[in-house]
């Protein structure tokens, strides 16, 4: 079976972490987000991946090459972004007539059972079947109205608060028959969610399959941290590169993942729920919990990072505090004694030398 993965687009909120990689390559427990998905697809009976790429395409091509986890990987390059539907149309020649295929948003982490989804799709005999997940607030997603037979009666993308037909949302994972390509206009940007699903629903050809388990779209900092926590929890132990570089008096609390070439100074405490990428240097007396630190970053003595994401090659000098859903972009410098809290976003390469205590984006 083939799977087409939508791996283009910008990912606005997490963009400050994208200097050298698209969000599909962001680390979760020291492995790229998409690695987790590819491994599960290989286990779920998929043999070939069509990676639909545009933004930072070459970073993906360089990272994966022609094969990974025994999957063949074919790249479908868009000259300009074709949205979520255009890439499916563009892949027409790469898809096999008569065979249904999977379509996946690339920015999702989940343990949805692909085989069960495909079986359900075949039983129902529709043109497409969407995996659905129940969430408390559907307004960031595509919400559906489902009947007792599993028909999607209505599909509403990004419903206003209070106007969603239900709390069941599109998990960004579908099984699609090739005939659906007839519903997608050629040669332009198309939104599957706004232009294709509503029509299929109206014609009674769209089904929904409620899935259970964990599911996160990593699109905003809180969700990315949650995804990291879920992955670490499902692999309880602390994973570590070279142990020598961690001072004897430092403590690593599980679950956490520490890359290779990481240095940790005396009396620092790291974890739980923390991923530290390769070549990160942590000084002495630091506290890092519930956080993700990208590669090559330096965290100076007596600094603390809680519920935050720090991009690559950033520098936190000494006595710095970064907290509460804040996001520090790649190559940023935060100088001595500065506090960043309350969901502040700092764009790449900035130097910040004054504390920021209210939600804000520093451009
Ligand atoms: N190849 C390609 N080209 N991929 C794209 C493009 C493009 O022009 N634009 C977006 N993508 C990819 C993104 O990288 C992402 O993996 C996926 O398509 C969905 O785009 P997002 O921008 O992340 O959409 P969303 O999260 O707001 O909403 C979508 O996902 C929700 C589930 O997380 C919708 O499908 C919702 O209906 C759904 O509930
Ligand atoms: Mg998304």
mmCIF file of C-alpha atoms and ligand atoms in Angstrom:
data_model
loop_
_atom_site.group_PDB
_atom_site.id
_atom_site.type_symbol
_atom_site.label_atom_id
_atom_site.label_comp_id
_atom_site.label_asym_id
_atom_site.label_seq_id
_atom_site.Cartn_x
_atom_site.Cartn_y
_atom_site.Cartn_z
ATOM 1 C CA UNK A 1 0.000 0.000 0.000
ATOM 2 C CA UNK A 2 1.131 3.557 -0.694
ATOM 3 C CA UNK A 3 0.925 6.531 1.652
ATOM 4 C CA UNK A 4 1.128 10.156 0.601
ATOM 5 C CA UNK A 5 2.434 12.440 3.332
ATOM 6 C CA UNK A 6 1.754 16.164 3.189
ATOM 7 C CA UNK A 7 5.125 17.538 4.214
ATOM 8 C CA UNK A 8 5.023 21.059 2.813
ATOM 9 C CA UNK A 9 3.571 24.256 4.264
ATOM 10 C CA UNK A 10 5.151 26.614 6.760
ATOM 11 C CA UNK A 11 3.773 25.857 10.215
ATOM 12 C CA UNK A 12 3.375 29.459 11.329
ATOM 13 C CA UNK A 13 3.563 29.273 15.149
ATOM 14 C CA UNK A 14 6.634 27.025 15.168
ATOM 15 C CA UNK A 15 8.362 28.805 12.290
ATOM 16 C CA UNK A 16 11.116 30.287 14.508
ATOM 17 C CA UNK A 17 12.424 26.714 14.879
ATOM 18 C CA UNK A 18 12.675 26.197 11.135
ATOM 19 C CA UNK A 19 15.981 27.850 10.188
ATOM 20 C CA UNK A 20 17.415 24.577 8.944
ATOM 21 C CA UNK A 21 14.518 22.117 8.941
ATOM 22 C CA UNK A 22 10.765 21.823 8.298
ATOM 23 C CA UNK A 23 8.537 20.862 11.222
ATOM 24 C CA UNK A 24 8.387 17.207 10.099
ATOM 25 C CA UNK A 25 12.042 16.963 11.142
ATOM 26 C CA UNK A 26 11.603 18.567 14.556
ATOM 27 C CA UNK A 27 12.915 16.275 17.284
ATOM 28 C CA UNK A 28 10.694 14.232 19.570
ATOM 29 C CA UNK A 29 12.812 12.251 22.030
ATOM 30 C CA UNK A 30 15.772 12.813 19.692
ATOM 31 C CA UNK A 31 14.121 11.414 16.595
ATOM 32 C CA UNK A 32 12.491 13.356 13.818
ATOM 33 C CA UNK A 33 8.707 13.625 14.137
ATOM 34 C CA UNK A 34 8.269 11.971 10.738
ATOM 35 C CA UNK A 35 10.505 9.020 11.727
ATOM 36 C CA UNK A 36 7.916 7.981 14.303
ATOM 37 C CA UNK A 37 5.195 8.035 11.647
ATOM 38 C CA UNK A 38 7.246 6.219 8.995
ATOM 39 C CA UNK A 39 8.082 3.404 11.388
ATOM 40 C CA UNK A 40 4.411 2.909 12.205
ATOM 41 C CA UNK A 41 3.436 3.039 8.532
ATOM 42 C CA UNK A 42 5.986 0.312 7.731
ATOM 43 C CA UNK A 43 4.454 -1.824 10.513
ATOM 44 C CA UNK A 44 0.963 -1.005 9.238
ATOM 45 C CA UNK A 45 1.479 -2.567 5.812
ATOM 46 C CA UNK A 46 2.719 0.435 3.812
ATOM 47 C CA UNK A 47 5.637 -0.144 1.421
ATOM 48 C CA UNK A 48 5.968 3.155 -0.458
ATOM 49 C CA UNK A 49 5.831 6.742 0.742
ATOM 50 C CA UNK A 50 5.124 9.692 -1.506
ATOM 51 C CA UNK A 51 6.492 12.721 0.291
ATOM 52 C CA UNK A 52 4.778 15.877 -1.004
ATOM 53 C CA UNK A 53 7.291 18.638 -0.366
ATOM 54 C CA UNK A 54 7.857 22.326 -1.041
ATOM 55 C CA UNK A 55 9.100 24.407 1.897
ATOM 56 C CA UNK A 56 12.606 23.183 2.816
ATOM 57 C CA UNK A 57 12.185 20.254 0.456
ATOM 58 C CA UNK A 58 15.918 19.674 0.190
ATOM 59 C CA UNK A 59 16.294 19.241 3.968
ATOM 60 C CA UNK A 60 13.804 16.345 3.749
ATOM 61 C CA UNK A 61 15.411 14.828 0.664
ATOM 62 C CA UNK A 62 18.846 14.986 2.300
ATOM 63 C CA UNK A 63 17.561 13.485 5.544
ATOM 64 C CA UNK A 64 15.588 10.553 4.087
ATOM 65 C CA UNK A 65 17.053 9.814 0.659
ATOM 66 C CA UNK A 66 15.421 6.996 -1.351
ATOM 67 C CA UNK A 67 14.575 4.640 1.531
ATOM 68 C CA UNK A 68 14.044 4.464 5.280
ATOM 69 C CA UNK A 69 12.741 1.687 7.577
ATOM 70 C CA UNK A 70 12.396 -0.547 4.462
ATOM 71 C CA UNK A 71 10.016 1.950 2.881
ATOM 72 C CA UNK A 72 10.652 3.301 -0.602
ATOM 73 C CA UNK A 73 10.461 7.096 -0.561
ATOM 74 C CA UNK A 74 9.415 9.065 -3.641
ATOM 75 C CA UNK A 75 9.465 12.865 -3.576
ATOM 76 C CA UNK A 76 6.754 14.903 -5.216
ATOM 77 C CA UNK A 77 8.111 18.462 -5.423
ATOM 78 C CA UNK A 78 5.711 21.373 -5.735
ATOM 79 C CA UNK A 79 6.958 24.470 -7.483
ATOM 80 C CA UNK A 80 4.564 26.440 -5.347
ATOM 81 C CA UNK A 81 2.466 25.247 -2.409
ATOM 82 C CA UNK A 82 -0.562 23.261 -3.602
ATOM 83 C CA UNK A 83 -2.328 23.141 -0.233
ATOM 84 C CA UNK A 84 -3.641 19.873 1.185
ATOM 85 C CA UNK A 85 -5.501 18.715 -1.947
ATOM 86 C CA UNK A 86 -3.294 19.817 -4.841
ATOM 87 C CA UNK A 87 -0.468 17.447 -3.841
ATOM 88 C CA UNK A 88 -2.854 14.470 -4.118
ATOM 89 C CA UNK A 89 -3.811 15.472 -7.664
ATOM 90 C CA UNK A 90 -0.166 16.072 -8.555
ATOM 91 C CA UNK A 91 0.698 12.530 -7.447
ATOM 92 C CA UNK A 92 -1.794 10.972 -9.918
ATOM 93 C CA UNK A 93 0.890 9.158 -11.904
ATOM 94 C CA UNK A 94 2.549 7.830 -8.775
ATOM 95 C CA UNK A 95 -0.651 6.192 -7.491
ATOM 96 C CA UNK A 96 -1.916 2.785 -8.611
ATOM 97 C CA UNK A 97 -5.327 2.512 -10.298
ATOM 98 C CA UNK A 98 -7.827 0.582 -8.212
ATOM 99 C CA UNK A 99 -5.738 0.650 -5.018
ATOM 100 C CA UNK A 100 -6.791 2.844 -2.105
ATOM 101 C CA UNK A 101 -3.949 4.778 -0.459
ATOM 102 C CA UNK A 102 -3.348 6.613 2.788
ATOM 103 C CA UNK A 103 -2.983 10.386 3.022
ATOM 104 C CA UNK A 104 -1.405 11.832 6.164
ATOM 105 C CA UNK A 105 -0.700 15.294 7.456
ATOM 106 C CA UNK A 106 3.014 15.266 8.251
ATOM 107 C CA UNK A 107 2.754 17.260 11.480
ATOM 108 C CA UNK A 108 0.778 14.672 13.449
ATOM 109 C CA UNK A 109 1.970 12.163 15.998
ATOM 110 C CA UNK A 110 -0.440 9.370 16.891
ATOM 111 C CA UNK A 111 -0.787 5.673 17.508
ATOM 112 C CA UNK A 112 -3.851 5.257 15.309
ATOM 113 C CA UNK A 113 -4.101 1.734 13.898
ATOM 114 C CA UNK A 114 -3.755 2.161 10.114
ATOM 115 C CA UNK A 115 -4.722 -1.427 9.323
ATOM 116 C CA UNK A 116 -8.039 -1.106 11.173
ATOM 117 C CA UNK A 117 -8.745 2.177 9.400
ATOM 118 C CA UNK A 118 -8.113 0.605 5.982
ATOM 119 C CA UNK A 119 -10.293 -2.434 6.822
ATOM 120 C CA UNK A 120 -13.123 -0.164 7.929
ATOM 121 C CA UNK A 121 -12.815 1.841 4.728
ATOM 122 C CA UNK A 122 -13.093 -1.295 2.610
ATOM 123 C CA UNK A 123 -16.120 -2.539 4.591
ATOM 124 C CA UNK A 124 -17.960 0.736 4.094
ATOM 125 C CA UNK A 125 -17.087 1.092 0.427
ATOM 126 C CA UNK A 126 -16.969 4.918 0.314
ATOM 127 C CA UNK A 127 -14.598 7.064 -1.728
ATOM 128 C CA UNK A 128 -12.706 8.214 1.362
ATOM 129 C CA UNK A 129 -12.610 7.478 5.097
ATOM 130 C CA UNK A 130 -11.277 9.959 7.623
ATOM 131 C CA UNK A 131 -9.785 8.909 10.953
ATOM 132 C CA UNK A 132 -11.535 10.947 13.660
ATOM 133 C CA UNK A 133 -10.404 11.916 17.136
ATOM 134 C CA UNK A 134 -12.470 13.404 19.937
ATOM 135 C CA UNK A 135 -11.035 16.670 21.322
ATOM 136 C CA UNK A 136 -12.314 19.215 23.855
ATOM 137 C CA UNK A 137 -11.961 22.212 21.494
ATOM 138 C CA UNK A 138 -12.506 21.494 17.794
ATOM 139 C CA UNK A 139 -12.005 25.102 16.610
ATOM 140 C CA UNK A 140 -8.369 24.547 15.486
ATOM 141 C CA UNK A 141 -9.368 21.562 13.342
ATOM 142 C CA UNK A 142 -11.873 20.198 10.835
ATOM 143 C CA UNK A 143 -14.981 19.009 12.706
ATOM 144 C CA UNK A 144 -17.568 16.528 11.436
ATOM 145 C CA UNK A 145 -21.150 15.442 11.914
ATOM 146 C CA UNK A 146 -21.334 11.664 11.787
ATOM 147 C CA UNK A 147 -24.423 9.434 11.445
ATOM 148 C CA UNK A 148 -24.908 5.995 13.000
ATOM 149 C CA UNK A 149 -23.613 4.212 9.865
ATOM 150 C CA UNK A 150 -20.403 6.201 9.871
ATOM 151 C CA UNK A 151 -21.328 8.641 7.069
ATOM 152 C CA UNK A 152 -19.806 12.085 7.429
ATOM 153 C CA UNK A 153 -22.871 14.311 6.935
ATOM 154 C CA UNK A 154 -21.012 17.600 7.314
ATOM 155 C CA UNK A 155 -17.363 18.659 7.359
ATOM 156 C CA UNK A 156 -16.578 22.120 8.755
ATOM 157 C CA UNK A 157 -12.962 23.325 8.682
ATOM 158 C CA UNK A 158 -11.924 25.567 11.619
ATOM 159 C CA UNK A 159 -15.450 26.112 12.999
ATOM 160 C CA UNK A 160 -16.053 29.224 15.086
ATOM 161 C CA UNK A 161 -16.097 28.493 18.814
ATOM 162 C CA UNK A 162 -19.483 26.962 19.679
ATOM 163 C CA UNK A 163 -20.385 26.245 16.038
ATOM 164 C CA UNK A 164 -18.688 22.918 15.514
ATOM 165 C CA UNK A 165 -21.075 20.098 14.551
ATOM 166 C CA UNK A 166 -19.404 17.856 17.177
ATOM 167 C CA UNK A 167 -16.153 17.304 19.068
ATOM 168 C CA UNK A 168 -15.041 14.699 16.556
ATOM 169 C CA UNK A 169 -12.296 16.099 14.389
ATOM 170 C CA UNK A 170 -10.337 15.124 11.316
ATOM 171 C CA UNK A 171 -7.149 13.486 12.595
ATOM 172 C CA UNK A 172 -5.356 14.347 9.344
ATOM 173 C CA UNK A 173 -5.218 10.664 8.365
ATOM 174 C CA UNK A 174 -7.399 9.357 5.491
ATOM 175 C CA UNK A 175 -7.867 6.368 3.251
ATOM 176 C CA UNK A 176 -8.641 7.539 -0.259
ATOM 177 C CA UNK A 177 -9.747 5.830 -3.486
ATOM 178 C CA UNK A 178 -8.044 7.104 -6.609
ATOM 179 C CA UNK A 179 -11.452 8.247 -7.945
ATOM 180 C CA UNK A 180 -11.284 11.107 -5.449
ATOM 181 C CA UNK A 181 -8.732 12.723 -7.786
ATOM 182 C CA UNK A 182 -11.698 13.563 -10.068
ATOM 183 C CA UNK A 183 -12.918 15.896 -7.314
ATOM 184 C CA UNK A 184 -9.641 17.848 -7.131
ATOM 185 C CA UNK A 185 -9.044 20.695 -9.613
ATOM 186 C CA UNK A 186 -5.708 20.496 -11.422
ATOM 187 C CA UNK A 187 -2.756 22.884 -11.349
ATOM 188 C CA UNK A 188 -3.699 25.079 -8.394
ATOM 189 C CA UNK A 189 -3.719 25.213 -4.619
ATOM 190 C CA UNK A 190 -6.646 23.171 -3.276
ATOM 191 C CA UNK A 191 -7.895 22.666 0.270
ATOM 192 C CA UNK A 192 -9.144 19.105 0.694
ATOM 193 C CA UNK A 193 -10.918 20.240 3.846
ATOM 194 C CA UNK A 194 -12.816 23.126 2.238
ATOM 195 C CA UNK A 195 -13.216 22.023 -1.372
ATOM 196 C CA UNK A 196 -13.283 18.231 -1.461
ATOM 197 C CA UNK A 197 -14.593 16.775 1.828
ATOM 198 C CA UNK A 198 -17.760 18.911 1.903
ATOM 199 C CA UNK A 199 -18.724 17.674 -1.580
ATOM 200 C CA UNK A 200 -17.957 14.035 -0.825
ATOM 201 C CA UNK A 201 -20.003 14.384 2.368
ATOM 202 C CA UNK A 202 -22.942 15.825 0.470
ATOM 203 C CA UNK A 203 -22.818 12.938 -1.988
ATOM 204 C CA UNK A 204 -22.770 10.399 0.877
ATOM 205 C CA UNK A 205 -19.356 9.057 -0.171
ATOM 206 C CA UNK A 206 -17.335 10.134 2.857
ATOM 207 C CA UNK A 207 -17.009 7.999 5.990
ATOM 208 C CA UNK A 208 -15.511 8.664 9.402
ATOM 209 C CA UNK A 209 -13.794 6.168 11.679
ATOM 210 C CA UNK A 210 -13.444 7.141 15.308
ATOM 211 C CA UNK A 211 -9.976 6.256 16.547
ATOM 212 C CA UNK A 212 -8.732 6.165 20.133
ATOM 213 C CA UNK A 213 -5.299 6.506 21.622
ATOM 214 C CA UNK A 214 -2.907 9.369 21.567
ATOM 215 C CA UNK A 215 -2.992 11.991 18.878
ATOM 216 C CA UNK A 216 -1.351 15.425 18.670
ATOM 217 C CA UNK A 217 -0.932 17.996 15.880
ATOM 218 C CA UNK A 218 2.361 19.612 16.906
ATOM 219 C CA UNK A 219 1.413 22.966 15.354
ATOM 220 C CA UNK A 220 1.594 25.098 18.551
ATOM 221 C CA UNK A 221 4.210 25.072 21.353
ATOM 222 C CA UNK A 222 1.951 23.502 24.006
ATOM 223 C CA UNK A 223 0.979 20.697 21.615
ATOM 224 C CA UNK A 224 4.588 20.068 20.595
ATOM 225 C CA UNK A 225 5.586 19.761 24.266
ATOM 226 C CA UNK A 226 2.644 17.413 24.829
ATOM 227 C CA UNK A 227 3.719 15.238 21.883
ATOM 228 C CA UNK A 228 7.232 15.066 23.301
ATOM 229 C CA UNK A 229 5.880 14.043 26.705
ATOM 230 C CA UNK A 230 3.657 11.318 25.206
ATOM 231 C CA UNK A 231 6.516 9.837 23.186
ATOM 232 C CA UNK A 232 8.889 9.932 26.162
ATOM 233 C CA UNK A 233 6.268 8.328 28.403
ATOM 234 C CA UNK A 234 5.709 5.479 25.996
ATOM 235 C CA UNK A 235 9.485 4.822 26.156
ATOM 236 C CA UNK A 236 9.782 5.339 29.941
ATOM 237 C CA UNK A 237 13.547 5.044 30.441
ATOM 238 C CA UNK A 238 16.115 7.815 30.063
ATOM 239 C CA UNK A 239 17.953 7.448 26.747
ATOM 240 C CA UNK A 240 21.449 8.867 26.627
ATOM 241 C CA UNK A 241 24.334 9.461 24.292
ATOM 242 C CA UNK A 242 27.842 9.536 25.863
ATOM 243 C CA UNK A 243 27.373 9.387 29.619
ATOM 244 C CA UNK A 244 30.835 10.766 30.467
ATOM 245 C CA UNK A 245 29.989 14.327 29.741
ATOM 246 C CA UNK A 246 27.267 14.470 32.408
ATOM 247 C CA UNK A 247 28.711 15.550 35.772
ATOM 248 C CA UNK A 248 28.326 12.958 38.554
ATOM 249 C CA UNK A 249 26.326 15.352 40.670
ATOM 250 C CA UNK A 250 23.845 16.122 37.881
ATOM 251 C CA UNK A 251 20.522 14.302 37.839
ATOM 252 C CA UNK A 252 18.498 13.170 34.837
ATOM 253 C CA UNK A 253 14.872 12.395 35.731
ATOM 254 C CA UNK A 254 12.882 9.972 33.604
ATOM 255 C CA UNK A 255 11.353 10.052 31.132
ATOM 256 C CA UNK A 256 13.932 12.090 29.235
ATOM 257 C CA UNK A 257 16.086 11.746 26.174
ATOM 258 C CA UNK A 258 19.614 13.121 25.907
ATOM 259 C CA UNK A 259 21.476 13.159 22.584
ATOM 260 C CA UNK A 260 25.164 12.581 21.898
ATOM 261 C CA UNK A 261 27.883 15.079 22.714
ATOM 262 C CA UNK A 262 25.704 16.669 25.415
ATOM 263 C CA UNK A 263 27.508 18.199 28.416
ATOM 264 C CA UNK A 264 25.770 18.758 31.744
ATOM 265 C CA UNK A 265 27.501 20.633 34.579
ATOM 266 C CA UNK A 266 27.523 20.035 38.337
ATOM 267 C CA UNK A 267 24.248 19.953 40.299
ATOM 268 C CA UNK A 268 22.034 20.489 37.250
ATOM 269 C CA UNK A 269 18.704 18.644 37.159
ATOM 270 C CA UNK A 270 17.186 17.638 33.821
ATOM 271 C CA UNK A 271 13.714 16.117 33.333
ATOM 272 C CA UNK A 272 11.175 14.803 33.544
ATOM 273 C CA UNK A 273 9.628 15.002 30.044
ATOM 274 C CA UNK A 274 12.649 16.635 28.496
ATOM 275 C CA UNK A 275 14.417 16.068 25.181
ATOM 276 C CA UNK A 276 17.899 17.452 24.712
ATOM 277 C CA UNK A 277 19.382 17.164 21.220
ATOM 278 C CA UNK A 278 22.994 16.523 20.228
ATOM 279 C CA UNK A 279 25.815 18.877 21.237
ATOM 280 C CA UNK A 280 23.815 20.888 23.750
ATOM 281 C CA UNK A 281 25.883 22.289 26.610
ATOM 282 C CA UNK A 282 24.192 22.799 29.958
ATOM 283 C CA UNK A 283 26.142 24.652 32.651
ATOM 284 C CA UNK A 284 26.085 24.037 36.395
ATOM 285 C CA UNK A 285 23.117 24.510 38.706
ATOM 286 C CA UNK A 286 20.599 24.503 35.834
ATOM 287 C CA UNK A 287 17.044 23.172 35.965
ATOM 288 C CA UNK A 288 15.383 21.949 32.751
ATOM 289 C CA UNK A 289 11.982 20.260 32.816
ATOM 290 C CA UNK A 290 9.120 19.577 30.394
ATOM 291 C CA UNK A 291 11.110 21.109 27.582
ATOM 292 C CA UNK A 292 12.667 20.503 24.196
ATOM 293 C CA UNK A 293 16.153 21.827 23.415
ATOM 294 C CA UNK A 294 17.339 21.681 19.784
ATOM 295 C CA UNK A 295 20.911 20.822 18.803
ATOM 296 C CA UNK A 296 23.966 22.940 19.487
ATOM 297 C CA UNK A 297 22.342 25.187 22.084
ATOM 298 C CA UNK A 298 24.173 26.462 25.167
ATOM 299 C CA UNK A 299 22.431 26.961 28.488
ATOM 300 C CA UNK A 300 24.532 28.984 30.911
ATOM 301 C CA UNK A 301 25.049 28.350 34.634
ATOM 302 C CA UNK A 302 22.079 28.651 37.018
ATOM 303 C CA UNK A 303 19.560 29.010 34.193
ATOM 304 C CA UNK A 304 16.168 27.341 34.226
ATOM 305 C CA UNK A 305 13.953 26.194 31.353
ATOM 306 C CA UNK A 306 10.421 24.970 32.126
ATOM 307 C CA UNK A 307 7.634 24.114 29.669
ATOM 308 C CA UNK A 308 9.546 25.751 26.869
ATOM 309 C CA UNK A 309 11.146 25.052 23.499
ATOM 310 C CA UNK A 310 14.599 26.335 22.595
ATOM 311 C CA UNK A 311 15.685 26.225 18.947
ATOM 312 C CA UNK A 312 19.097 25.246 17.604
ATOM 313 C CA UNK A 313 22.374 27.041 18.303
ATOM 314 C CA UNK A 314 20.701 29.392 20.754
ATOM 315 C CA UNK A 315 22.577 30.832 23.723
ATOM 316 C CA UNK A 316 21.072 31.380 27.130
ATOM 317 C CA UNK A 317 23.680 33.152 29.200
ATOM 318 C CA UNK A 318 23.715 32.839 33.034
ATOM 319 C CA UNK A 319 20.736 33.049 35.419
ATOM 320 C CA UNK A 320 18.295 33.060 32.494
ATOM 321 C CA UNK A 321 14.732 31.800 32.971
ATOM 322 C CA UNK A 322 12.552 30.620 30.076
ATOM 323 C CA UNK A 323 9.097 29.398 31.068
ATOM 324 C CA UNK A 324 5.389 28.738 30.409
ATOM 325 C CA UNK A 325 5.010 27.818 26.750
ATOM 326 C CA UNK A 326 7.691 30.223 25.535
ATOM 327 C CA UNK A 327 9.493 29.520 22.298
ATOM 328 C CA UNK A 328 13.047 30.683 21.625
ATOM 329 C CA UNK A 329 13.959 30.652 17.914
ATOM 330 C CA UNK A 330 17.141 29.312 16.339
ATOM 331 C CA UNK A 331 20.344 31.315 16.920
ATOM 332 C CA UNK A 332 18.771 33.577 19.562
ATOM 333 C CA UNK A 333 20.853 34.979 22.440
ATOM 334 C CA UNK A 334 19.278 35.709 25.829
ATOM 335 C CA UNK A 335 21.632 37.669 28.036
ATOM 336 C CA UNK A 336 22.411 37.317 31.771
ATOM 337 C CA UNK A 337 19.539 37.394 34.238
ATOM 338 C CA UNK A 338 16.715 37.769 31.691
ATOM 339 C CA UNK A 339 13.320 36.090 32.268
ATOM 340 C CA UNK A 340 11.078 35.098 29.328
ATOM 341 C CA UNK A 341 7.676 33.745 30.312
ATOM 342 C CA UNK A 342 3.954 33.447 29.431
ATOM 343 C CA UNK A 343 4.102 32.075 25.915
ATOM 344 C CA UNK A 344 6.537 34.607 24.479
ATOM 345 C CA UNK A 345 7.985 33.814 21.034
ATOM 346 C CA UNK A 346 11.434 35.103 20.083
ATOM 347 C CA UNK A 347 12.228 35.055 16.348
ATOM 348 C CA UNK A 348 15.529 33.646 15.038
ATOM 349 C CA UNK A 349 18.867 35.430 15.577
ATOM 350 C CA UNK A 350 17.482 38.061 18.000
ATOM 351 C CA UNK A 351 19.401 39.142 21.076
ATOM 352 C CA UNK A 352 17.140 39.735 24.058
ATOM 353 C CA UNK A 353 18.560 41.646 27.023
ATOM 354 C CA UNK A 354 15.403 42.645 28.885
ATOM 355 C CA UNK A 355 12.843 40.409 30.568
ATOM 356 C CA UNK A 356 9.513 39.804 28.817
ATOM 357 C CA UNK A 357 6.693 38.781 31.123
ATOM 358 C CA UNK A 358 3.637 39.060 28.861
ATOM 359 C CA UNK A 359 2.596 37.082 25.764
ATOM 360 C CA UNK A 360 4.338 38.695 22.801
ATOM 361 C CA UNK A 361 6.248 37.909 19.673
ATOM 362 C CA UNK A 362 9.682 39.500 19.364
ATOM 363 C CA UNK A 363 10.436 39.929 15.650
HETATM 364 N N1 LIG B 1 2.875 19.357 0.281
HETATM 365 C C1 LIG B 1 2.209 20.308 0.914
HETATM 366 N N2 LIG B 1 1.900 21.460 0.235
HETATM 367 N N3 LIG B 1 1.861 20.127 2.202
HETATM 368 C C2 LIG B 1 1.183 21.117 2.819
HETATM 369 C C3 LIG B 1 0.857 22.336 2.186
HETATM 370 C C4 LIG B 1 1.246 22.518 0.820
HETATM 371 O O1 LIG B 1 1.015 23.541 0.187
HETATM 372 N N4 LIG B 1 0.192 23.131 3.084
HETATM 373 C C5 LIG B 1 0.119 22.408 4.230
HETATM 374 N N5 LIG B 1 0.718 21.209 4.082
HETATM 375 C C6 LIG B 1 0.831 20.126 5.074
HETATM 376 C C7 LIG B 1 1.343 20.612 6.409
HETATM 377 O O2 LIG B 1 2.740 20.473 6.494
HETATM 378 C C8 LIG B 1 0.652 19.660 7.379
HETATM 379 O O3 LIG B 1 1.411 18.479 7.535
HETATM 380 C C9 LIG B 1 -0.652 19.328 6.685
HETATM 381 O O4 LIG B 1 -0.475 19.660 5.307
HETATM 382 C C10 LIG B 1 -1.849 20.098 7.255
HETATM 383 O O5 LIG B 1 -1.552 21.488 7.221
HETATM 384 P P1 LIG B 1 -1.631 22.396 8.524
HETATM 385 O O6 LIG B 1 -1.301 23.766 8.102
HETATM 386 O O7 LIG B 1 -0.882 21.804 9.641
HETATM 387 O O8 LIG B 1 -3.207 22.342 8.788
HETATM 388 P P2 LIG B 1 -3.982 22.402 10.175
HETATM 389 O O9 LIG B 1 -3.249 21.684 11.230
HETATM 390 O O10 LIG B 1 -4.340 23.812 10.423
HETATM 391 O O11 LIG B 1 -5.356 21.606 9.817
HETATM 392 C C11 LIG B 1 -5.319 20.331 9.217
HETATM 393 O O12 LIG B 1 -4.971 19.327 10.155
HETATM 394 C C12 LIG B 1 -5.935 19.131 11.239
HETATM 395 C C13 LIG B 1 -5.431 17.995 12.100
HETATM 396 O O13 LIG B 1 -4.271 18.370 12.709
HETATM 397 C C14 LIG B 1 -6.687 20.032 8.612
HETATM 398 O O14 LIG B 1 -6.558 18.870 7.847
HETATM 399 C C15 LIG B 1 -7.760 19.851 9.686
HETATM 400 O O15 LIG B 1 -8.994 19.447 9.100
HETATM 401 C C16 LIG B 1 -7.313 18.770 10.666
HETATM 402 O O16 LIG B 1 -8.280 18.632 11.731
HETATM 403 MG MG1 LIG B 2 -1.333 20.962 11.484
#
